DNA sequence: TCAAAAGTGTTCGGTCTACACCCATGC
DNA sequence: GCATGGGTGTAGACCGAACACTTTTGA
């Protein structure tokens, strides 16, 4: 057996799938690379792990320095190890996904540097490296997670109406959900709390505003979908 | 930005949670370390990634060379990155779990080298490194996966009775499941095929032998548990 | 008073659960 | 024939899906 330090090590990177929700559209944040390889192509934000960092630290550093975001929801996805995934050499990438509310950081389409851009998940450009694969894993995880875990609140404002939450679910899952059954499911699960206030200034009846219940009793619910996968 | 090769890299290892099922007991394979750190303590089998290997390759190499097993079911679990998880230095470990049928490899308790041993998952010794955490993640994954994906067949012989499959489920989930409802659920899902043969030589009625249906139509089922988690 | 969205309740049908009964075998 | 486990059926509870009606608001 070799001594501990004799092993050659691949580089270790994280790649981030940053989801944002705005105007009834689920988007992903992409960077336009200014260097080879994949110069002028769109890729996921990412970076190399520093020796003293945890993987979460690395993600947080990238989110803060490259994108100006902090304290966002984040979860590890999967570790991607195709030896050919990076033409520069052997790089193992740990995929993470993050959920952010774009309005919190004042970065919406058009106002950002032209090398950082939100893309509708339904209309992604060709991505460099194996980032298409990482993106797909993230979207799949988000879609299955939202069915049994209250993950949508990370994407909305602190106060929201049930209709807004409903639209978010339909947008992420890309399917129609019965409005009334959705409402009952979410309320029964105890995930949201009525604040007693209403959203004003709308044309029609003023809907009640809810907030996320951080101290919920039950720890799971289940939104049924016609095609379980 | 630093040039590509200037980054220092942590070591990259895999750690394996190898599950085996025998005599109505779910066991994990542990190694007794002969070196520091954690000398004479039990740990999960593991090893460092070689530059030309995928993570699966590394797992397969460890399984073959250390344990004499090949062509086993394997799945990536999670990547563990606590900077203090290995006292020798910074080591990132990608956890994998494997499901094997001990009778296939002729390694059962007592016949193996005394530094390799099966332990009942209910009576594990204190583990070195962060291997307790990795083990727990693996057991949790196995328990949730078996509810909707036909993963138990990796642990059984090619031919098995429904009662044997039922006992396996009860053993892994650590709960009683109604015998008759279990039978219907499994049969309706189409996951097993009646071979027409029967297990002979038992005291009572000879049960029918089934095999796993590799070409199933539906791709999911759901075993309900009293306490959904 | 009308259109449009928000809020509430009810019916129907399938699925899961908790059972009881018969069948095959070895002793 | 009897003890033991294997195979099959069924009534009731429960839950989810589909759907209709009333309420509130701005114009």
Coordinates of C-alpha atoms in Angstrom, one line a residue, chain B residues 50-198:
Chain B
X50 CA -6.5 6.5 -9.0
X51 CA -6.2 9.1 -11.7
X52 CA -7.5 7.0 -14.5
X53 CA -10.4 5.5 -12.6
X54 CA -14.0 6.5 -12.3
X55 CA -15.4 6.3 -8.8
X56 CA -17.3 3.1 -9.7
X57 CA -14.0 1.7 -10.9
X58 CA -12.5 2.4 -7.5
X59 CA -15.3 0.7 -5.8
X60 CA -15.1 -2.3 -8.0
X61 CA -11.4 -2.5 -7.5
X62 CA -11.8 -2.5 -3.7
X63 CA -14.6 -5.0 -3.8
X64 CA -12.6 -7.3 -6.0
X65 CA -9.1 -7.1 -4.4
X66 CA -10.1 -6.7 -0.8
X67 CA -13.2 -8.8 -0.7
X68 CA -13.2 -11.0 -3.8
X69 CA -16.6 -9.7 -5.0
X70 CA -17.5 -8.6 -8.5
X71 CA -20.5 -7.5 -10.5
X72 CA -22.4 -6.2 -7.5
X73 CA -25.2 -3.7 -7.3
X74 CA -23.7 -0.3 -6.3
X75 CA -25.0 3.2 -6.0
X76 CA -23.5 6.5 -5.1
X77 CA -24.7 7.9 -1.8
X78 CA -23.3 11.2 -0.8
X79 CA -19.9 13.0 -0.6
X80 CA -18.5 13.6 2.8
X81 CA -16.3 16.6 3.2
X82 CA -15.8 17.4 6.9
X83 CA -12.2 18.8 7.0
X84 CA -11.5 16.8 10.2
X85 CA -12.9 13.5 9.0
X86 CA -9.5 12.0 8.5
X87 CA -6.7 12.9 10.9
X88 CA -4.0 12.3 8.3
X89 CA -5.1 15.3 6.3
X90 CA -7.8 16.5 4.0
X91 CA -9.6 13.6 2.5
X92 CA -13.0 13.9 0.7
X93 CA -14.8 10.6 0.6
X94 CA -17.5 9.7 -1.8
X95 CA -19.8 7.2 -0.1
X96 CA -21.2 4.2 -2.0
X97 CA -23.3 1.4 -0.9
X98 CA -23.4 -2.1 -2.4
X99 CA -25.8 -4.9 -2.1
X100 CA -24.5 -8.4 -2.3
X101 CA -25.6 -12.0 -1.7
X102 CA -23.0 -13.4 0.7
X103 CA -23.7 -17.0 -0.5
X104 CA -22.5 -16.1 -4.0
X105 CA -19.1 -15.4 -2.8
X106 CA -18.7 -18.0 -0.2
X107 CA -17.9 -15.5 2.5
X108 CA -20.0 -16.1 5.6
X109 CA -19.3 -15.3 9.1
X110 CA -16.5 -17.4 10.4
X111 CA -14.9 -18.4 7.2
X112 CA -13.2 -15.1 6.4
X113 CA -9.9 -13.6 7.5
X114 CA -10.3 -12.3 11.0
X115 CA -9.8 -8.7 9.8
X116 CA -12.9 -8.8 7.6
X117 CA -16.3 -9.5 9.3
X118 CA -20.0 -9.2 8.8
X119 CA -21.8 -7.2 11.5
X120 CA -25.5 -7.2 12.1
X121 CA -26.6 -3.6 11.4
X122 CA -28.4 -3.6 14.8
X123 CA -25.1 -4.3 16.6
X124 CA -22.4 -2.3 15.1
X125 CA -19.1 -1.6 16.9
X126 CA -17.8 1.9 17.2
X127 CA -16.5 2.8 13.8
X128 CA -13.4 4.9 12.9
X129 CA -13.4 8.1 10.9
X130 CA -16.9 9.4 10.1
X131 CA -18.0 5.9 9.0
X132 CA -20.9 5.8 11.4
X133 CA -22.4 8.7 9.6
X134 CA -21.8 7.1 6.2
X135 CA -23.3 3.9 7.4
X136 CA -26.4 5.6 8.6
X137 CA -26.8 7.5 5.3
X138 CA -26.6 4.1 3.5
X139 CA -29.1 2.4 5.7
X140 CA -31.5 5.2 5.4
X141 CA -31.1 5.2 1.6
X142 CA -31.7 1.5 1.4
X143 CA -34.8 1.7 3.6
X144 CA -36.4 4.4 1.5
X145 CA -35.3 3.0 -1.8
X146 CA -36.7 -0.5 -1.1
X147 CA -40.2 1.1 -0.8
X148 CA -40.4 2.1 -4.4
X149 CA -37.7 0.4 -6.3
X150 CA -36.9 -3.4 -6.6
X151 CA -33.6 -3.4 -4.8
X152 CA -34.1 -6.4 -2.6
X153 CA -33.4 -8.9 -5.3
X154 CA -29.7 -8.1 -5.2
X155 CA -29.6 -9.6 -1.7
X156 CA -31.5 -12.8 -2.4
X157 CA -30.8 -15.9 -4.4
X158 CA -32.0 -16.0 -8.0
X159 CA -35.0 -18.0 -7.0
X160 CA -36.9 -17.1 -3.8
X161 CA -40.3 -17.5 -2.2
X162 CA -42.6 -14.5 -1.5
X163 CA -42.2 -15.3 2.2
X164 CA -38.4 -14.9 1.9
X165 CA -38.9 -11.6 0.1
X166 CA -41.4 -10.6 2.8
X167 CA -38.9 -11.4 5.6
X168 CA -36.2 -9.4 3.8
X169 CA -38.5 -6.4 3.8
X170 CA -39.4 -6.7 7.4
X171 CA -35.8 -7.2 8.3
X172 CA -34.6 -4.1 6.4
X173 CA -37.5 -1.8 7.4
X174 CA -37.6 -3.2 11.0
X175 CA -41.4 -3.3 11.0
X176 CA -44.2 -5.8 10.5
X177 CA -45.8 -5.8 7.1
X178 CA -49.1 -7.6 6.5
X179 CA -48.2 -10.8 4.7
X180 CA -51.2 -10.9 2.4
X181 CA -51.1 -7.2 1.5
X182 CA -47.4 -7.4 0.8
X183 CA -47.9 -10.4 -1.5
X184 CA -50.6 -8.5 -3.5
X185 CA -48.5 -5.3 -3.8
X186 CA -45.5 -7.1 -5.0
X187 CA -47.4 -9.2 -7.5
X188 CA -49.5 -6.3 -8.8
X189 CA -46.3 -4.3 -9.4
X190 CA -45.1 -7.1 -11.7
X191 CA -41.7 -7.2 -10.1
X192 CA -41.6 -10.9 -9.7
X193 CA -42.4 -13.8 -12.0
X194 CA -43.7 -17.2 -10.9
X195 CA -41.3 -19.8 -12.2
X196 CA -43.7 -22.7 -11.8
X197 CA -41.3 -24.6 -9.5
X198 CA -41.6 -25.0 -5.8

